[in-house]
Amino acid sequence: MDKLASCFVHHGAPTQSFKPHILQRSIHLLSPSHRRSVPVVRCAAAAHAVTVSKGTSAVDAAVVNGSSSSSFDFERYLSAKAKAVHDALDAALQGLRCPESLTESMRYSVLAGGKRLRPALAVAACELVGGHPASAVPVACAVEMIHTSSLIHDDMPCMDDDALRRGRPSNHVAFGEPTALLAGDALLALAFEHAARGCALAGVPADRALRAVVELGCAAGVGGVAAGQVADMEGERAAAVGLAALEYIHVHKTARLVEAAAAAGAVVGGGGEGEVERVRRYARHVGLLLQVVDDVLDVTGTSEQLGKTAGKDAAAGKATYPRLLGLEGARAYAGELLEKAEAELDGFEDARAAPLRHLARLVAYRQH
Amino acid sequence: MDKLASCFVHHGAPTQSFKPHILQRSIHLLSPSHRRSVPVVRCAAAAHAVTVSKGTSAVDAAVVNGSSSSSFDFERYLSAKAKAVHDALDAALQGLRCPESLTESMRYSVLAGGKRLRPALAVAACELVGGHPASAVPVACAVEMIHTSSLIHDDMPCMDDDALRRGRPSNHVAFGEPTALLAGDALLALAFEHAARGCALAGVPADRALRAVVELGCAAGVGGVAAGQVADMEGERAAAVGLAALEYIHVHKTARLVEAAAAAGAVVGGGGEGEVERVRRYARHVGLLLQVVDDVLDVTGTSEQLGKTAGKDAAAGKATYPRLLGLEGARAYAGELLEKAEAELDGFEDARAAPLRHLARLVAYRQH
């Protein structure tokens, strides 16, 4: 049984105990532009499909969902993209003419692995609109650098003060606070340098590359990660955080960078405006899904499974989806987000959309 | 008497007690590519000119130096450019859709002023090669955002732990460490977003804008500021820091961003390869000059004059140019750097080169 299939089996279907009233409520968590066309019956169908897929292979699940991509080997696709991006990151972080401790600190966190979902999303979005995957690799690497930079800074003592990341000591524990701070800064700056230089080398037209830089810059800063982090901190000090505030935090802290990865991938791939916007909406749902599932796993998983301290959010009394919606409510919301994400792919050719469809499901049903 | 002239009078000429043997030694501080064609006699002539200029106006000094830009009002030029960039920064940091505390923290440090030398350099370099100054404003703003970001992070407790910056409480003192950390990150990301978006809006061809992004990314990260900061920290732990190590630190920590400002300005202005490279070399000398003069002022200035804690480097036993070369030796080296910087402008039309010529002198003779 492949990894994806095992996710279905062990994790159980998030919509197993599907409750329309919870779904209806959770629809209101999304901004008005997202409250469009997700009939509950479609969610129910998805719930049925997922329930049926328990104990079956990923391929069976795809068939059940009516996808024509039944012959598509997603595990192989994902691992090929992850390897291509990992190798490109490794090359980008070699031979840097800077102090060795800085290079080592950057490499330690960037090459530690992780799921590489964001870069895979960038490459898959590029392919979705007919672009060559190599065009998206520089942008994919840049997204991973930005993401890693934010994780390094987020773990620092003045922020979350987390000593464990991806099953290893956090960057500041391994290299000291000043080097960790500067490694985060250097990765953030390198992301833009690498994206711009890499796009030029890959033959991506300069205007597309420039648009990708705008997407990434916005998502890393005031339009995304940094804004979400500040809102998160303010939430911790507030008496109570409601669903709207929680949604703001996670859209910014997590979903915007996922969205930028996909949008930038589609842009460098030559996607038209409409295509880019559909990909953007798909990815925003997936990004939020990533966080909802993270919140669920923080309750249900172990530190060993997660590679980071489990139950930390609950212990800190932080607002999470399970806390505000209940565990089942959070799972139902995850099911809804998956459905909405997949709906955005309907207009694309099935074979090209298959990777993004599977990727959304992987995010929904993962266990770590 | 204008400000520039008063600098000449009060500060005294750095080459007043000009010693050829110190100059010869200090020439070796520069990389081989910089050891080219600075005959000592030219430095002696510059020393003479500067000595003569004591007590005269900036215009007289320009005449003495053989510049045909005697009618050029540099003070007015600099303040016009500083205002244009300040206004653009103010606009860029207004109406951001992010938590107010983040916006306030960013605005607090970016709009605190400072000399705005880096942005002025970007605009002047653009004009030097025949570009419209408006083309360089987005890049100039980006440079200031990067510079401010590095100052915010540099002042943090885990770094230099400095409570005072530009005569006011440092960002982390005013807003707390987490917000300061995130404001630095957000400014760094915004720099690239703003440069890319702003260049497009200003009609700068995308390939030029992309090259500017590469320049800035490199200078902010592993090819500049971050690398220099790490080398600086390692220097503090080392038993002794020699001239080569000191030069590495300051070329990276300070000069590379100054160089990127000028190079990016020349690139967006449409400069040819040769022009961009000459501007780059000019700016590298000016960047290093900025640091050498900073070191001198740390010894000779007061906290009130500098707007930051004076004598801190000496108290911390840090390697500085005055410490390694003696105060007069450091001043002589400043004179040499000024001479070399100006020599790079010789091939350009006098009137166009005048702002950069004056800017280099302002850096050399400033008192804060």
Short mmCIF file of N, CA and C in Angstrom, two decimals, chain A residues 134-135 138 197-206 208-209 268:
data_model
loop_
_atom_site.label_atom_id
_atom_site.label_comp_id
_atom_site.label_asym_id
_atom_site.label_seq_id
_atom_site.Cartn_x
_atom_site.Cartn_y
_atom_site.Cartn_z
N ALA A 134 10.73 22.87 -15.46
CA ALA A 134 12.01 23.51 -15.13
C ALA A 134 11.86 25.02 -14.94
N SER A 135 10.86 25.59 -15.61
CA SER A 135 10.63 27.03 -15.48
C SER A 135 10.25 27.41 -14.06
N PRO A 138 13.12 27.52 -10.02
CA PRO A 138 13.67 28.64 -9.23
C PRO A 138 12.64 29.25 -8.28
N ARG A 197 17.31 35.46 -10.67
CA ARG A 197 18.44 34.95 -11.46
C ARG A 197 18.05 33.63 -12.14
N GLY A 198 17.41 32.75 -11.38
CA GLY A 198 17.05 31.43 -11.89
C GLY A 198 16.04 31.51 -13.03
N CYS A 199 15.07 32.40 -12.90
CA CYS A 199 14.08 32.55 -13.97
C CYS A 199 14.78 33.00 -15.25
N ALA A 200 15.70 33.95 -15.11
CA ALA A 200 16.42 34.45 -16.29
C ALA A 200 17.19 33.30 -16.93
N LEU A 201 17.87 32.49 -16.11
CA LEU A 201 18.66 31.37 -16.64
C LEU A 201 17.77 30.31 -17.29
N ALA A 202 16.55 30.15 -16.75
CA ALA A 202 15.64 29.13 -17.29
C ALA A 202 14.86 29.64 -18.49
N GLY A 203 15.13 30.86 -18.89
CA GLY A 203 14.47 31.41 -20.08
C GLY A 203 13.05 31.89 -19.84
N VAL A 204 12.69 32.09 -18.58
CA VAL A 204 11.36 32.64 -18.28
C VAL A 204 11.36 34.12 -18.67
N PRO A 205 10.38 34.56 -19.44
CA PRO A 205 10.33 35.98 -19.80
C PRO A 205 10.39 36.87 -18.55
N ALA A 206 11.13 37.98 -18.66
CA ALA A 206 11.40 38.82 -17.49
C ALA A 206 10.12 39.36 -16.85
N ARG A 208 7.23 37.95 -16.60
CA ARG A 208 6.63 36.90 -15.77
C ARG A 208 7.43 36.72 -14.47
N ALA A 209 8.76 36.72 -14.61
CA ALA A 209 9.61 36.54 -13.43
C ALA A 209 9.37 37.67 -12.43
N VAL A 268 4.86 31.93 -14.13
CA VAL A 268 6.07 31.63 -14.91
C VAL A 268 5.80 30.58 -15.98
#
